[in-house]
PDB file of C-alpha atoms in Angstrom:
ATOM      1  CA  UNK A   1      -9.384  14.173  22.028  1.00 86.00           C
ATOM      2  CA  UNK A   2      -8.691  12.385  19.327  1.00 95.00           C
ATOM      3  CA  UNK A   3      -6.382  11.971  16.908  1.00 97.00           C
ATOM      4  CA  UNK A   4      -6.046   9.607  13.477  1.00 98.00           C
ATOM      5  CA  UNK A   5      -2.337   9.725  12.337  1.00 98.00           C
ATOM      6  CA  UNK A   6      -1.890   8.523   8.903  1.00 98.00           C
ATOM      7  CA  UNK A   7       1.709   7.383   8.556  1.00 98.00           C
ATOM      8  CA  UNK A   8       2.401   6.568   4.263  1.00 97.00           C
ATOM      9  CA  UNK A   9       5.869   5.921   2.734  1.00 95.00           C
ATOM     10  CA  UNK A  10       6.101   9.668   1.410  1.00 95.00           C
ATOM     11  CA  UNK A  11       7.904   9.877  -1.908  1.00 93.00           C
ATOM     12  CA  UNK A  12      10.010  11.583  -4.837  1.00 93.00           C
ATOM     13  CA  UNK A  13       6.921  12.050  -6.762  1.00 93.00           C
ATOM     14  CA  UNK A  14       5.010  15.739  -5.463  1.00 95.00           C
ATOM     15  CA  UNK A  15       1.145  14.234  -6.654  1.00 93.00           C
ATOM     16  CA  UNK A  16       1.733  10.941  -4.531  1.00 93.00           C
ATOM     17  CA  UNK A  17       2.438  12.953  -1.449  1.00 96.00           C
ATOM     18  CA  UNK A  18      -0.289  15.223  -2.669  1.00 95.00           C
ATOM     19  CA  UNK A  19      -3.157  12.079  -3.464  1.00 93.00           C
ATOM     20  CA  UNK A  20      -1.634  10.874   0.311  1.00 95.00           C
ATOM     21  CA  UNK A  21      -3.218  14.458   1.763  1.00 96.00           C
ATOM     22  CA  UNK A  22      -6.375  13.988  -0.304  1.00 95.00           C
ATOM     23  CA  UNK A  23      -6.766  11.395   0.915  1.00 95.00           C
ATOM     24  CA  UNK A  24      -6.104  12.730   4.316  1.00 96.00           C
ATOM     25  CA  UNK A  25      -9.387  15.225   3.496  1.00 96.00           C
ATOM     26  CA  UNK A  26     -11.390  12.551   2.329  1.00 94.00           C
ATOM     27  CA  UNK A  27     -11.647  10.118   5.479  1.00 95.00           C
ATOM     28  CA  UNK A  28     -12.106  13.878   7.427  1.00 95.00           C
ATOM     29  CA  UNK A  29     -14.215  14.757   6.585  1.00 94.00           C
ATOM     30  CA  UNK A  30     -16.776  11.106   6.919  1.00 92.00           C
ATOM     31  CA  UNK A  31     -14.496  10.630  10.473  1.00 87.00           C
ATOM     32  CA  UNK A  32     -16.570  10.565  13.315  1.00 83.00           C
ATOM     33  CA  UNK A  33     -14.725   9.395  15.086  1.00 85.00           C
ATOM     34  CA  UNK A  34     -11.663  11.524  15.566  1.00 95.00           C
ATOM     35  CA  UNK A  35     -11.631  15.015  16.401  1.00 95.00           C
ATOM     36  CA  UNK A  36      -8.865  15.503  13.483  1.00 96.00           C
ATOM     37  CA  UNK A  37      -7.108  13.894  10.564  1.00 97.00           C
ATOM     38  CA  UNK A  38      -3.198  14.175   9.831  1.00 98.00           C
ATOM     39  CA  UNK A  39      -0.960  13.329   7.548  1.00 98.00           C
ATOM     40  CA  UNK A  40       2.398  12.085   8.303  1.00 98.00           C
ATOM     41  CA  UNK A  41       5.549  10.546   6.298  1.00 98.00           C
ATOM     42  CA  UNK A  42       8.414   8.241   7.172  1.00 97.00           C
ATOM     43  CA  UNK A  43      10.867   9.698   4.592  1.00 96.00           C
ATOM     44  CA  UNK A  44      10.482  11.975   1.980  1.00 95.00           C
ATOM     45  CA  UNK A  45       7.894  13.775   2.409  1.00 96.00           C
ATOM     46  CA  UNK A  46       6.487  16.573   5.439  1.00 96.00           C
ATOM     47  CA  UNK A  47       5.536  16.277   8.077  1.00 98.00           C
ATOM     48  CA  UNK A  48       7.608  14.103   9.499  1.00 98.00           C
ATOM     49  CA  UNK A  49       5.724  11.303  12.276  1.00 98.00           C
ATOM     50  CA  UNK A  50       7.570  12.700  15.507  1.00 98.00           C
ATOM     51  CA  UNK A  51       6.960  16.416  13.485  1.00 98.00           C
ATOM     52  CA  UNK A  52       3.248  15.675  13.275  1.00 98.00           C
ATOM     53  CA  UNK A  53       2.777  13.850  16.433  1.00 98.00           C
ATOM     54  CA  UNK A  54       4.635  17.112  18.231  1.00 98.00           C
ATOM     55  CA  UNK A  55       1.967  18.966  16.319  1.00 98.00           C
ATOM     56  CA  UNK A  56      -0.933  16.910  16.843  1.00 97.00           C
ATOM     57  CA  UNK A  57       0.347  17.301  20.793  1.00 97.00           C
ATOM     58  CA  UNK A  58       0.334  20.401  20.626  1.00 97.00           C
ATOM     59  CA  UNK A  59      -2.876  20.348  19.635  1.00 97.00           C
ATOM     60  CA  UNK A  60      -4.303  19.052  22.656  1.00 96.00           C
ATOM     61  CA  UNK A  61      -5.015  15.930  21.953  1.00 97.00           C
ATOM     62  CA  UNK A  62      -4.464  13.192  24.832  1.00 97.00           C
ATOM     63  CA  UNK A  63      -4.438  10.100  23.090  1.00 97.00           C
ATOM     64  CA  UNK A  64      -3.174   9.628  19.387  1.00 98.00           C
ATOM     65  CA  UNK A  65      -4.002   6.687  17.071  1.00 98.00           C
ATOM     66  CA  UNK A  66      -1.231   5.851  14.080  1.00 98.00           C
ATOM     67  CA  UNK A  67      -2.418   4.034  10.935  1.00 98.00           C
ATOM     68  CA  UNK A  68       0.578   3.170   9.130  1.00 98.00           C
ATOM     69  CA  UNK A  69      -0.748   3.505   5.264  1.00 97.00           C
ATOM     70  CA  UNK A  70       1.126   0.695   3.711  1.00 96.00           C
ATOM     71  CA  UNK A  71      -0.460  -2.927   2.012  1.00 95.00           C
ATOM     72  CA  UNK A  72       2.385  -4.994   3.743  1.00 92.00           C
ATOM     73  CA  UNK A  73       4.538  -5.682   7.209  1.00 92.00           C
ATOM     74  CA  UNK A  74       7.711  -4.760   6.091  1.00 91.00           C
ATOM     75  CA  UNK A  75      10.568  -3.056   7.625  1.00 94.00           C
ATOM     76  CA  UNK A  76       9.218  -0.360   7.331  1.00 96.00           C
ATOM     77  CA  UNK A  77       5.420  -1.739   9.533  1.00 96.00           C
ATOM     78  CA  UNK A  78       7.276  -3.901  11.326  1.00 96.00           C
ATOM     79  CA  UNK A  79      10.783  -1.841  12.745  1.00 97.00           C
ATOM     80  CA  UNK A  80      11.521   1.770  11.586  1.00 97.00           C
ATOM     81  CA  UNK A  81       7.512   3.587  11.649  1.00 98.00           C
ATOM     82  CA  UNK A  82       7.543   1.791  16.397  1.00 98.00           C
ATOM     83  CA  UNK A  83      11.357   2.997  16.207  1.00 97.00           C
ATOM     84  CA  UNK A  84      10.033   6.374  15.198  1.00 97.00           C
ATOM     85  CA  UNK A  85       6.436   7.522  16.928  1.00 98.00           C
ATOM     86  CA  UNK A  86       9.038   5.655  20.028  1.00 96.00           C
ATOM     87  CA  UNK A  87      11.621   8.425  19.826  1.00 94.00           C
ATOM     88  CA  UNK A  88       7.733  11.320  20.910  1.00 96.00           C
ATOM     89  CA  UNK A  89       6.475   8.654  22.485  1.00 95.00           C
ATOM     90  CA  UNK A  90       9.134   8.956  25.555  1.00 91.00           C
ATOM     91  CA  UNK A  91       8.829  12.851  25.057  1.00 95.00           C
ATOM     92  CA  UNK A  92       4.933  13.037  25.680  1.00 96.00           C
ATOM     93  CA  UNK A  93       4.335  10.202  28.046  1.00 94.00           C
ATOM     94  CA  UNK A  94       0.907  11.121  29.711  1.00 95.00           C
ATOM     95  CA  UNK A  95      -0.533  11.329  26.118  1.00 97.00           C
ATOM     96  CA  UNK A  96      -0.957   8.230  24.435  1.00 97.00           C
ATOM     97  CA  UNK A  97      -0.029   7.365  21.178  1.00 98.00           C
ATOM     98  CA  UNK A  98      -1.181   3.868  19.810  1.00 97.00           C
ATOM     99  CA  UNK A  99      -0.057   2.393  16.480  1.00 98.00           C
ATOM    100  CA  UNK A 100      -2.395   0.590  14.752  1.00 97.00           C
ATOM    101  CA  UNK A 101      -2.827  -2.137  12.341  1.00 96.00           C
ATOM    102  CA  UNK A 102      -1.328  -1.449   8.765  1.00 96.00           C
ATOM    103  CA  UNK A 103      -3.528  -0.980   6.029  1.00 95.00           C
ATOM    104  CA  UNK A 104      -2.875  -3.855   4.208  1.00 93.00           C
ATOM    105  CA  UNK A 105      -4.480  -6.551   7.092  1.00 93.00           C
ATOM    106  CA  UNK A 106      -8.039  -5.140   6.556  1.00 92.00           C
ATOM    107  CA  UNK A 107     -10.443  -7.918   6.576  1.00 88.00           C
ATOM    108  CA  UNK A 108     -11.913  -5.194   3.016  1.00 94.00           C
ATOM    109  CA  UNK A 109      -8.994  -5.805   1.357  1.00 95.00           C
ATOM    110  CA  UNK A 110      -9.405  -8.875  -0.928  1.00 94.00           C
ATOM    111  CA  UNK A 111     -13.054  -7.576  -2.078  1.00 94.00           C
ATOM    112  CA  UNK A 112     -11.550  -4.529  -2.383  1.00 94.00           C
ATOM    113  CA  UNK A 113      -8.572  -5.341  -4.966  1.00 95.00           C
ATOM    114  CA  UNK A 114     -11.233  -7.519  -6.936  1.00 93.00           C
ATOM    115  CA  UNK A 115     -13.491  -4.630  -7.049  1.00 92.00           C
ATOM    116  CA  UNK A 116      -9.585  -3.250  -9.182  1.00 92.00           C
ATOM    117  CA  UNK A 117      -8.938  -5.804 -10.842  1.00 93.00           C
ATOM    118  CA  UNK A 118     -12.944  -6.221 -12.697  1.00 89.00           C
ATOM    119  CA  UNK A 119     -13.305  -2.865 -12.392  1.00 83.00           C
TER     120      UNK A 119
ATOM    121  CA  UNK B   1      -7.984 -17.272 -20.551  1.00 86.00           C
ATOM    122  CA  UNK B   2      -6.789 -14.337 -18.484  1.00 95.00           C
ATOM    123  CA  UNK B   3      -4.582 -14.085 -16.155  1.00 97.00           C
ATOM    124  CA  UNK B   4      -4.242 -11.350 -13.180  1.00 98.00           C
ATOM    125  CA  UNK B   5      -0.967 -10.752 -12.415  1.00 98.00           C
ATOM    126  CA  UNK B   6      -0.560  -8.447  -8.451  1.00 98.00           C
ATOM    127  CA  UNK B   7       2.720  -6.637  -8.344  1.00 98.00           C
ATOM    128  CA  UNK B   8       4.142  -6.681  -4.956  1.00 97.00           C
ATOM    129  CA  UNK B   9       7.050  -3.893  -3.463  1.00 95.00           C
ATOM    130  CA  UNK B  10       8.846  -6.995  -1.932  1.00 95.00           C
ATOM    131  CA  UNK B  11      10.353  -7.298   1.255  1.00 93.00           C
ATOM    132  CA  UNK B  12      13.845  -7.834   3.371  1.00 93.00           C
ATOM    133  CA  UNK B  13      11.436  -9.398   5.857  1.00 93.00           C
ATOM    134  CA  UNK B  14      10.384 -12.680   3.650  1.00 95.00           C
ATOM    135  CA  UNK B  15       7.008 -12.627   5.803  1.00 93.00           C
ATOM    136  CA  UNK B  16       6.138  -9.868   4.079  1.00 93.00           C
ATOM    137  CA  UNK B  17       6.465 -11.460   1.240  1.00 96.00           C
ATOM    138  CA  UNK B  18       4.657 -13.994   2.021  1.00 95.00           C
ATOM    139  CA  UNK B  19       1.138 -12.188   3.239  1.00 93.00           C
ATOM    140  CA  UNK B  20       1.217 -11.301   0.016  1.00 95.00           C
ATOM    141  CA  UNK B  21       1.650 -14.682  -1.257  1.00 96.00           C
ATOM    142  CA  UNK B  22      -0.759 -15.597   0.852  1.00 95.00           C
ATOM    143  CA  UNK B  23      -2.990 -12.161   0.296  1.00 94.00           C
ATOM    144  CA  UNK B  24      -2.508 -13.936  -3.737  1.00 96.00           C
ATOM    145  CA  UNK B  25      -4.747 -17.328  -2.671  1.00 96.00           C
ATOM    146  CA  UNK B  26      -7.281 -15.926  -0.706  1.00 94.00           C
ATOM    147  CA  UNK B  27      -7.799 -13.370  -4.138  1.00 95.00           C
ATOM    148  CA  UNK B  28      -8.006 -16.820  -6.728  1.00 95.00           C
ATOM    149  CA  UNK B  29     -10.428 -18.418  -4.274  1.00 94.00           C
ATOM    150  CA  UNK B  30     -12.506 -16.259  -4.632  1.00 92.00           C
ATOM    151  CA  UNK B  31     -11.373 -14.705  -8.017  1.00 87.00           C
ATOM    152  CA  UNK B  32     -14.590 -15.895 -11.052  1.00 83.00           C
ATOM    153  CA  UNK B  33     -13.848 -13.529 -14.133  1.00 85.00           C
ATOM    154  CA  UNK B  34      -9.338 -15.347 -13.515  1.00 95.00           C
ATOM    155  CA  UNK B  35      -8.522 -18.314 -14.874  1.00 95.00           C
ATOM    156  CA  UNK B  36      -5.259 -17.748 -13.152  1.00 96.00           C
ATOM    157  CA  UNK B  37      -4.507 -15.853  -9.786  1.00 97.00           C
ATOM    158  CA  UNK B  38      -0.215 -14.568  -8.973  1.00 98.00           C
ATOM    159  CA  UNK B  39       1.663 -13.431  -7.761  1.00 98.00           C
ATOM    160  CA  UNK B  40       5.026 -11.070  -9.084  1.00 98.00           C
ATOM    161  CA  UNK B  41       7.451  -8.581  -6.544  1.00 98.00           C
ATOM    162  CA  UNK B  42       9.545  -5.474  -8.707  1.00 97.00           C
ATOM    163  CA  UNK B  43      12.049  -5.901  -6.121  1.00 96.00           C
ATOM    164  CA  UNK B  44      13.811  -8.460  -2.968  1.00 95.00           C
ATOM    165  CA  UNK B  45      11.577 -11.001  -3.876  1.00 96.00           C
ATOM    166  CA  UNK B  46      10.619 -13.608  -6.680  1.00 96.00           C
ATOM    167  CA  UNK B  47       9.462 -14.145  -8.959  1.00 98.00           C
ATOM    168  CA  UNK B  48      10.103 -10.289 -10.659  1.00 98.00           C
ATOM    169  CA  UNK B  49       7.646  -8.915 -12.637  1.00 98.00           C
ATOM    170  CA  UNK B  50       8.957  -9.876 -16.245  1.00 98.00           C
ATOM    171  CA  UNK B  51       9.234 -13.844 -15.066  1.00 98.00           C
ATOM    172  CA  UNK B  52       6.202 -13.325 -14.233  1.00 98.00           C
ATOM    173  CA  UNK B  53       4.707 -12.106 -16.963  1.00 98.00           C
ATOM    174  CA  UNK B  54       6.585 -15.001 -19.387  1.00 98.00           C
ATOM    175  CA  UNK B  55       4.681 -17.681 -17.153  1.00 98.00           C
ATOM    176  CA  UNK B  56       1.652 -16.600 -17.260  1.00 97.00           C
ATOM    177  CA  UNK B  57       2.103 -16.019 -21.490  1.00 97.00           C
ATOM    178  CA  UNK B  58       3.731 -20.157 -20.775  1.00 97.00           C
ATOM    179  CA  UNK B  59       1.358 -21.154 -19.273  1.00 97.00           C
ATOM    180  CA  UNK B  60      -0.755 -20.726 -22.262  1.00 96.00           C
ATOM    181  CA  UNK B  61      -2.614 -17.173 -21.033  1.00 97.00           C
ATOM    182  CA  UNK B  62      -3.778 -14.712 -24.238  1.00 97.00           C
ATOM    183  CA  UNK B  63      -4.472 -11.677 -21.932  1.00 97.00           C
ATOM    184  CA  UNK B  64      -2.364 -10.585 -18.390  1.00 98.00           C
ATOM    185  CA  UNK B  65      -3.915  -7.904 -15.918  1.00 98.00           C
ATOM    186  CA  UNK B  66      -1.065  -6.574 -14.362  1.00 98.00           C
ATOM    187  CA  UNK B  67      -2.468  -4.295 -10.688  1.00 98.00           C
ATOM    188  CA  UNK B  68      -0.160  -2.475  -8.579  1.00 98.00           C
ATOM    189  CA  UNK B  69      -0.232  -3.840  -5.088  1.00 97.00           C
ATOM    190  CA  UNK B  70       1.507  -0.121  -4.322  1.00 96.00           C
ATOM    191  CA  UNK B  71      -1.405   2.946  -2.165  1.00 95.00           C
ATOM    192  CA  UNK B  72       0.179   5.939  -4.211  1.00 92.00           C
ATOM    193  CA  UNK B  73       1.318   6.478  -7.105  1.00 92.00           C
ATOM    194  CA  UNK B  74       4.908   7.726  -6.254  1.00 91.00           C
ATOM    195  CA  UNK B  75       7.665   6.578  -8.990  1.00 94.00           C
ATOM    196  CA  UNK B  76       7.323   2.376  -8.948  1.00 95.00           C
ATOM    197  CA  UNK B  77       3.986   2.829  -9.595  1.00 96.00           C
ATOM    198  CA  UNK B  78       4.378   5.727 -12.182  1.00 96.00           C
ATOM    199  CA  UNK B  79       7.788   4.240 -13.920  1.00 97.00           C
ATOM    200  CA  UNK B  80       9.614   1.289 -12.338  1.00 97.00           C
ATOM    201  CA  UNK B  81       6.250  -1.595 -12.906  1.00 98.00           C
ATOM    202  CA  UNK B  82       5.556   0.625 -16.044  1.00 98.00           C
ATOM    203  CA  UNK B  83       9.390  -0.656 -17.576  1.00 97.00           C
ATOM    204  CA  UNK B  84       9.069  -4.186 -16.502  1.00 97.00           C
ATOM    205  CA  UNK B  85       6.363  -4.353 -17.727  1.00 98.00           C
ATOM    206  CA  UNK B  86       7.486  -3.051 -21.752  1.00 96.00           C
ATOM    207  CA  UNK B  87      10.672  -5.575 -21.622  1.00 94.00           C
ATOM    208  CA  UNK B  88       8.278  -8.522 -21.759  1.00 96.00           C
ATOM    209  CA  UNK B  89       5.646  -6.774 -23.392  1.00 95.00           C
ATOM    210  CA  UNK B  90       8.286  -6.689 -26.214  1.00 91.00           C
ATOM    211  CA  UNK B  91       8.722  -9.948 -26.542  1.00 95.00           C
ATOM    212  CA  UNK B  92       4.877 -11.581 -26.611  1.00 96.00           C
ATOM    213  CA  UNK B  93       3.189  -8.463 -29.146  1.00 93.00           C
ATOM    214  CA  UNK B  94       0.589 -10.728 -28.793  1.00 95.00           C
ATOM    215  CA  UNK B  95       0.085 -11.640 -25.693  1.00 97.00           C
ATOM    216  CA  UNK B  96      -2.615  -8.426 -24.472  1.00 97.00           C
ATOM    217  CA  UNK B  97      -0.778  -7.307 -20.764  1.00 98.00           C
ATOM    218  CA  UNK B  98      -3.097  -3.708 -19.206  1.00 97.00           C
ATOM    219  CA  UNK B  99      -1.636  -2.180 -16.553  1.00 98.00           C
ATOM    220  CA  UNK B 100      -4.127  -1.291 -14.804  1.00 97.00           C
ATOM    221  CA  UNK B 101      -4.355   1.711 -11.927  1.00 96.00           C
ATOM    222  CA  UNK B 102      -3.076   0.799  -8.587  1.00 96.00           C
ATOM    223  CA  UNK B 103      -4.728  -0.682  -5.298  1.00 95.00           C
ATOM    224  CA  UNK B 104      -5.126   3.079  -3.243  1.00 93.00           C
ATOM    225  CA  UNK B 105      -6.780   4.776  -6.569  1.00 93.00           C
ATOM    226  CA  UNK B 106     -10.373   2.013  -5.779  1.00 92.00           C
ATOM    227  CA  UNK B 107     -12.920   3.515  -4.509  1.00 88.00           C
ATOM    228  CA  UNK B 108     -13.474   1.732  -1.297  1.00 94.00           C
ATOM    229  CA  UNK B 109      -9.724   2.949   0.255  1.00 95.00           C
ATOM    230  CA  UNK B 110     -11.821   5.253   2.133  1.00 94.00           C
ATOM    231  CA  UNK B 111     -13.318   3.013   2.812  1.00 94.00           C
ATOM    232  CA  UNK B 112     -11.963   0.834   4.569  1.00 94.00           C
ATOM    233  CA  UNK B 113      -9.263   2.952   6.222  1.00 95.00           C
ATOM    234  CA  UNK B 114     -12.066   4.247   8.078  1.00 94.00           C
ATOM    235  CA  UNK B 115     -12.914   0.461   9.167  1.00 92.00           C
ATOM    236  CA  UNK B 116      -9.671  -0.461   9.727  1.00 92.00           C
ATOM    237  CA  UNK B 117      -8.534   3.213  12.380  1.00 93.00           C
ATOM    238  CA  UNK B 118     -12.093   2.325  14.287  1.00 89.00           C
ATOM    239  CA  UNK B 119     -11.771  -1.551  14.890  1.00 83.00           C
TER     240      UNK B 119
END
């Protein structure tokens, strides 16, 4: 039972948080490798990263893949998100929580940017 | 003469700003539709958006495509970047400055996210 937790920054603009939730719905409908796909937010929206992780554990997932939905590896990616994950890791030592590389490092990002610029 | 100006948030972590500059270099090498491809930052790094736009104008570009390198349309995308662009638009009424949709709205983002999660 693996959960994909997509972690976004969070915004004071609720429409922006809803944009992330809609993306998560779309990913869920196409994600064959994951039993569930959920969102969490570093700040300004809910659930928080710890709450998102606790919910996934409560639902019975033994493995959680955490994907930082960020384009650049600034301090949010290198320090703040790992610190939030670490809080919950210590609560559930038997659950595998794997923090993977942020979106901006994806190989296809250059082509996507060119597509967007040429659209 | 069209310039593509890729606008990122900017970070206190200089390696993150360098990651954006490296991306811009890679895009430049593959961008056949643009005479130049440059970066600018909303905050915490250089050049600022106004300075990036002024540089493009000084280099003779009559058209500048501004791409917000952001995944969600929070207040940075909906308010702060448009306000920075507007400052310079008024200085150069004969230069076309087109602010296009942020990266997160690109059609291929869901597939890219799945690729990253499955990697």
